[in-house]
Coordinates of C-alpha atoms and ligand atoms in Angstrom, one line a residue:
M1 CA 92.2 76.8 87.8
N2 CA 91.4 79.8 85.9
R3 CA 89.1 81.9 88.5
I4 CA 88.5 84.6 85.3
G5 CA 87.0 81.9 83.6
Q6 CA 84.9 80.7 86.8
D7 CA 83.9 84.3 87.7
A8 CA 82.5 84.4 83.9
T9 CA 80.3 81.5 84.4
H10 CA 79.1 82.4 88.1
G11 CA 78.7 85.8 87.1
D12 CA 76.8 86.5 90.1
R13 CA 78.0 90.2 90.2
S14 CA 78.9 91.0 86.7
S15 CA 75.2 92.4 85.7
V16 CA 74.9 94.8 88.9
S17 CA 74.6 98.8 87.9
R18 CA 75.9 101.6 89.2
R19 CA 72.7 102.7 90.8
D20 CA 72.4 99.0 92.1
L21 CA 75.8 99.6 94.1
L22 CA 74.8 102.7 95.5
K23 CA 71.3 101.7 96.6
G24 CA 72.8 98.6 98.1
L25 CA 75.2 100.7 99.9
A26 CA 72.5 102.9 101.4
A27 CA 70.4 99.5 102.2
S28 CA 73.4 98.0 103.9
A29 CA 74.6 100.8 105.9
A30 CA 70.5 101.5 107.1
G31 CA 70.5 97.9 107.9
A32 CA 73.7 97.8 109.6
L33 CA 71.6 100.5 112.0
L34 CA 68.5 98.6 112.4
P35 CA 67.7 97.0 115.7
T36 CA 68.9 93.6 116.8
G37 CA 67.6 90.5 115.4
A38 CA 65.9 92.8 112.4
M39 CA 67.9 91.4 109.5
V40 CA 67.8 87.8 110.7
A41 CA 64.8 87.1 108.4
Q42 CA 67.2 87.6 105.4
T43 CA 68.3 84.5 104.5
A44 CA 69.6 85.2 100.9
R45 CA 73.6 86.3 100.5
P46 CA 73.9 89.9 99.8
A47 CA 75.9 91.0 96.7
L48 CA 76.6 94.2 98.4
G49 CA 77.1 93.6 102.0
P50 CA 80.5 93.2 103.9
I51 CA 83.5 91.8 103.0
D52 CA 84.8 89.3 105.8
V53 CA 88.0 89.2 105.9
H54 CA 88.6 87.2 109.0
Q55 CA 87.0 83.5 108.6
H56 CA 88.7 80.4 109.2
I57 CA 88.3 76.9 107.5
G58 CA 86.3 74.0 109.9
G59 CA 85.8 70.6 109.2
T60 CA 88.4 68.1 108.7
G61 CA 90.2 70.3 106.6
G62 CA 90.8 72.8 109.0
L63 CA 90.0 73.7 112.7
G64 CA 87.5 70.9 113.2
G65 CA 84.3 71.1 114.8
D66 CA 80.4 70.8 112.4
W67 CA 81.9 73.1 109.3
S68 CA 81.0 73.0 105.7
V69 CA 80.6 75.8 102.9
Q70 CA 77.2 75.2 102.9
R71 CA 76.9 76.4 106.5
V72 CA 79.7 79.3 105.7
M73 CA 77.0 80.8 103.3
D74 CA 73.5 79.9 105.7
L75 CA 75.5 82.3 108.3
M76 CA 76.7 84.8 105.5
G77 CA 72.8 85.3 104.9
K78 CA 71.7 85.5 108.0
N79 CA 74.3 88.0 108.6
G80 CA 74.2 90.0 105.5
I81 CA 77.7 89.5 104.6
S82 CA 78.7 89.1 101.1
S83 CA 82.3 87.7 100.7
V84 CA 84.5 85.6 103.0
I85 CA 88.4 85.5 103.1
F86 CA 89.7 82.6 105.2
S87 CA 93.0 81.9 106.6
N88 CA 94.8 79.5 108.8
A89 CA 94.9 80.0 112.5
G90 CA 95.9 78.0 115.3
T91 CA 98.1 75.8 113.4
G92 CA 101.3 77.3 114.1
D93 CA 102.7 74.1 115.5
L94 CA 101.9 71.8 112.3
L95 CA 102.8 74.9 109.9
Y96 CA 106.8 76.0 111.6
T97 CA 107.8 73.1 111.9
G98 CA 110.7 74.1 109.8
D99 CA 110.9 70.5 107.8
A100 CA 108.9 69.4 105.0
S101 CA 105.7 68.7 107.2
G102 CA 105.5 72.3 107.6
R103 CA 105.4 72.5 103.6
A104 CA 103.2 69.6 103.5
F105 CA 100.9 71.1 106.0
A106 CA 100.9 75.0 104.3
R107 CA 100.2 72.9 100.7
K108 CA 97.3 70.7 101.6
F109 CA 95.7 74.1 103.5
N110 CA 96.5 76.6 100.3
E111 CA 95.0 73.7 97.8
N112 CA 92.0 72.9 99.8
A113 CA 91.5 77.0 100.5
A114 CA 91.8 77.4 96.5
K115 CA 89.4 74.3 96.0
I116 CA 86.8 76.0 97.7
V117 CA 87.0 79.4 96.1
S118 CA 87.6 78.4 92.2
D119 CA 84.0 76.4 93.3
H120 CA 82.6 80.3 94.4
P121 CA 85.7 82.6 93.3
K122 CA 83.4 86.1 94.0
I123 CA 82.0 84.5 97.1
F124 CA 85.3 83.4 98.6
G125 CA 89.0 84.1 98.8
F126 CA 92.1 83.0 100.8
F127 CA 95.2 84.0 102.8
A128 CA 97.8 81.5 101.8
A129 CA 99.9 79.8 104.5
I130 CA 103.2 79.4 104.5
P131 CA 106.0 77.8 106.6
F132 CA 108.0 80.6 107.5
P133 CA 110.8 79.3 109.6
D134 CA 111.5 77.4 106.4
S135 CA 113.0 80.6 103.9
D136 CA 113.1 78.2 100.6
G137 CA 109.7 76.6 101.5
S138 CA 108.3 79.7 102.3
L139 CA 109.4 81.7 98.9
K140 CA 108.4 78.7 97.3
E141 CA 104.5 78.2 98.6
I142 CA 104.2 82.2 97.9
E143 CA 104.9 81.3 94.4
Y144 CA 102.5 78.6 94.1
A145 CA 100.1 80.4 96.2
Y146 CA 100.2 83.7 94.0
D147 CA 101.1 82.5 90.1
T148 CA 99.3 78.9 90.4
L149 CA 96.6 79.2 93.4
K150 CA 95.5 83.2 92.4
A151 CA 95.8 83.4 96.7
D152 CA 94.3 86.9 97.5
G153 CA 97.3 87.4 100.1
I154 CA 99.6 85.6 102.5
G155 CA 98.5 84.6 106.2
I156 CA 101.1 84.8 108.8
L157 CA 100.7 83.8 112.8
S158 CA 101.9 87.0 115.1
S159 CA 104.7 84.7 116.8
I160 CA 106.5 81.6 114.8
G161 CA 108.4 79.4 117.4
D162 CA 110.2 81.2 119.6
A163 CA 110.8 84.4 117.0
Y164 CA 108.6 87.7 116.5
P165 CA 108.1 88.2 112.1
G166 CA 110.6 91.3 112.5
N167 CA 113.0 88.6 113.0
A168 CA 116.1 88.7 110.3
K169 CA 115.9 85.4 109.4
F170 CA 112.3 85.7 107.5
K171 CA 113.7 88.8 105.6
P172 CA 113.9 86.7 102.8
S173 CA 109.8 86.0 102.8
W174 CA 109.1 89.8 103.7
E175 CA 111.2 91.4 100.5
E176 CA 109.2 88.7 98.5
M177 CA 106.1 89.5 99.5
N178 CA 107.0 93.2 99.2
R179 CA 107.5 93.0 95.6
R180 CA 104.2 91.4 95.3
K181 CA 102.8 94.0 97.3
A182 CA 101.0 91.4 98.9
V183 CA 98.2 91.9 101.5
T184 CA 99.2 90.4 104.6
F185 CA 97.0 88.9 106.9
T186 CA 98.5 88.5 110.7
H187 CA 96.5 86.1 112.6
P188 CA 96.9 85.6 116.8
W189 CA 98.7 82.8 118.1
V190 CA 99.4 82.2 121.7
P191 CA 103.3 82.8 122.2
K192 CA 105.8 79.7 123.4
C193 CA 106.8 82.3 126.3
C194 CA 103.4 82.3 127.7
L195 CA 101.8 79.3 127.3
T196 CA 102.1 77.9 130.5
L197 CA 102.4 80.7 132.6
F198 CA 98.8 81.6 132.8
P199 CA 96.9 79.4 130.1
E200 CA 93.1 80.3 131.5
A201 CA 94.6 83.5 129.6
R202 CA 95.4 81.7 126.2
D203 CA 92.2 82.5 124.1
S204 CA 91.4 85.6 125.8
V205 CA 94.4 88.3 126.3
E206 CA 97.2 85.9 125.4
R207 CA 96.3 86.1 121.5
D208 CA 95.5 90.0 121.6
F209 CA 99.4 90.7 123.2
D210 CA 100.6 88.4 120.6
T211 CA 99.1 90.6 118.3
T212 CA 100.4 93.5 119.8
R213 CA 103.6 91.7 120.6
A214 CA 104.3 91.1 116.8
F215 CA 103.2 94.4 115.6
T216 CA 105.7 96.3 118.1
N217 CA 108.3 93.9 116.7
L218 CA 108.0 94.9 113.1
L219 CA 108.2 98.3 114.0
Y220 CA 111.2 98.1 116.3
T221 CA 113.2 95.9 113.4
G222 CA 112.1 98.6 110.8
T223 CA 110.1 95.7 108.8
L224 CA 107.3 98.1 108.5
A225 CA 109.1 100.7 107.0
A226 CA 111.6 98.4 105.1
F227 CA 108.9 96.9 103.0
P228 CA 106.5 99.8 102.2
D229 CA 104.2 98.0 99.4
I230 CA 103.1 95.5 101.9
R231 CA 99.5 95.9 102.8
Y232 CA 99.5 94.5 106.4
I233 CA 96.0 93.5 108.4
V234 CA 95.7 93.9 111.7
N235 CA 93.4 91.2 113.5
H236 CA 90.6 91.9 116.0
S237 CA 90.7 96.6 115.8
G238 CA 94.3 96.3 116.4
A239 CA 94.4 94.5 120.0
T240 CA 96.0 96.8 122.0
L241 CA 98.0 98.5 119.5
P242 CA 95.7 101.7 119.2
V243 CA 95.7 101.8 122.7
L244 CA 99.2 101.6 123.4
A245 CA 100.9 103.5 120.6
G246 CA 101.7 106.5 122.1
R247 CA 104.0 104.4 124.7
I248 CA 104.9 102.0 122.0
K249 CA 106.2 105.4 120.1
D250 CA 108.3 107.0 122.9
R251 CA 110.0 103.4 123.3
V252 CA 111.3 102.5 119.9
P253 CA 114.7 102.1 118.9
G254 CA 116.6 105.3 118.1
A255 CA 113.5 107.6 119.5
A256 CA 114.0 110.7 119.9
T257 CA 112.3 111.3 123.2
T258 CA 114.6 109.1 124.7
G259 CA 117.0 112.4 125.1
G260 CA 119.9 110.1 125.7
K261 CA 118.1 108.4 128.5
L262 CA 117.7 104.7 127.6
P263 CA 120.2 102.0 126.4
T264 CA 118.3 101.9 123.1
A265 CA 119.4 106.6 122.2
G266 CA 121.7 106.7 119.0
I267 CA 120.7 103.5 117.4
T268 CA 120.0 104.9 114.0
P269 CA 115.7 104.9 113.8
L270 CA 114.0 102.4 112.2
T271 CA 111.1 104.4 111.9
P272 CA 112.3 107.2 109.6
K273 CA 109.1 108.4 109.4
G274 CA 107.6 108.3 112.3
V275 CA 106.0 105.2 114.6
F276 CA 102.6 106.6 114.6
Y277 CA 102.9 106.7 110.3
E278 CA 104.0 103.1 110.0
L279 CA 101.1 102.3 112.7
Q280 CA 98.4 104.2 110.6
K281 CA 99.3 103.1 107.9
L282 CA 98.1 99.5 108.7
Y283 CA 94.6 98.2 107.9
Y284 CA 92.6 96.7 110.9
E285 CA 89.6 94.3 111.1
C286 CA 87.1 94.7 113.4
A287 CA 86.3 90.8 114.1
H288 CA 85.2 89.8 117.7
A289 CA 86.4 93.4 118.6
A290 CA 83.6 96.0 118.3
Y291 CA 83.0 96.4 120.9
A292 CA 82.6 100.4 122.4
A293 CA 86.0 100.5 123.7
P294 CA 88.1 99.0 120.9
I295 CA 85.9 100.9 117.9
A296 CA 86.4 103.9 120.0
A297 CA 90.4 103.8 120.5
L298 CA 90.6 102.3 116.7
R299 CA 88.8 105.1 115.1
A300 CA 90.8 108.0 117.5
F301 CA 94.0 106.1 116.3
V302 CA 93.4 105.7 112.5
P303 CA 91.4 106.9 109.4
T304 CA 88.6 105.8 107.9
S305 CA 90.2 104.2 105.4
Q306 CA 92.1 101.8 107.6
L307 CA 88.7 99.7 108.5
L308 CA 88.0 96.4 107.5
F309 CA 85.3 94.1 108.6
G310 CA 86.4 90.2 109.8
T311 CA 84.2 88.1 112.2
D312 CA 86.7 85.2 113.0
F313 CA 83.9 82.1 112.2
P314 CA 84.0 79.7 113.2
A315 CA 86.0 80.6 116.4
E316 CA 83.5 83.1 117.0
D317 CA 79.6 83.2 116.4
P318 CA 79.6 86.3 113.2
S319 CA 76.2 87.7 114.6
S320 CA 78.9 88.8 118.1
T321 CA 80.6 91.5 115.6
V322 CA 77.6 92.1 113.6
E323 CA 75.1 92.8 116.6
E324 CA 77.6 95.4 118.4
L325 CA 78.8 97.2 115.2
K326 CA 74.8 97.8 114.8
K327 CA 75.0 99.5 118.9
R328 CA 78.1 102.0 117.7
N329 CA 76.2 103.9 115.2
L330 CA 78.9 104.6 112.8
P331 CA 78.1 107.2 110.3
P332 CA 76.4 105.5 107.2
D333 CA 80.1 106.7 105.1
V334 CA 82.9 104.9 108.2
L335 CA 80.6 101.7 107.7
R336 CA 80.6 101.5 104.0
A337 CA 84.3 101.8 103.7
L338 CA 84.6 99.5 106.7
Y339 CA 82.2 96.6 105.6
R340 CA 83.7 96.9 102.0
G341 CA 85.1 99.8 100.3
N342 CA 88.3 99.5 101.4
A343 CA 88.2 95.5 100.8
E344 CA 87.4 96.3 97.4
R345 CA 90.7 98.8 97.5
L346 CA 92.5 95.9 98.8
F347 CA 91.2 93.1 96.8
P348 CA 89.7 94.6 93.6
R349 CA 88.7 91.1 92.1
F350 CA 85.2 91.5 94.8
K351 CA 84.3 94.6 93.7
V352 CA 81.3 94.8 92.0
Ligands
ZN401 ZN1 90.6 83.9 113.6

């Protein structure tokens, strides 16, 4: 497929002038500060609204349920969203088999997503799924996703079977993603270790704790420092990372503060630039975590340049994030960066 050619065919943003851009951004920021429900009357998808980096494909090709591209577009209009980047979610058992079935699952997801994107290239994008435990399969899928399907990045789940993503067996895939300067989107998954301990909590706290474990693991294994050209996106306002970052810092292997008292003392530091440097270079999307406390913690921990917008539809109603964000009274420049300015840096093809 030729996305560039199809962009020209759709041409839905090519004629927008700089003045329209600035007007649109101002309107978008102002709209975010309107009272709840004030934007409901707006049904057409805006050209300069937020770029949603956290959505999933539902229906028979994905999470199931009543899902269609038209329904996504209707919700985008209702909530003032301009573009959506889809990713795989909740299918780790099918994807991370380590055999041919995992490769087939990844291929099917990616080709289905690429078809939706090719039909609406300026509206949609996708993070390709890779069968992570299968190194050769993952390398082949990264190549196919980027070179043939023109994926916008790579999606991984927070835990992979019994391992976290910094495990040495995944190194070839990280090397390749770093070589391609990939944008990676990490989606929460319920870890095997905790699946049965407290099953009622799997969709509330377990997923966010798994995100926290995944990035702590990427930090402690030196993965974040070893692959600096990857642009990593963390889900749900960083889960508990912004709040726990200080405690994580003081326990990282080789941390100066161990003072020889902890068993990890003396190990060569895996984060030569420091823990905060590594965690503050990550990007954080705010899907279903735009409540007062997570946004306050996130803004206290990372600069505005690292904030992204997400909704987690169809797992969550997009209005839950949109309406909560309106209540945060964020300054217009912060909203502009969070809604689309930072995403345009990561995904320049969505730039107006
Ligand atoms: Zn999700």
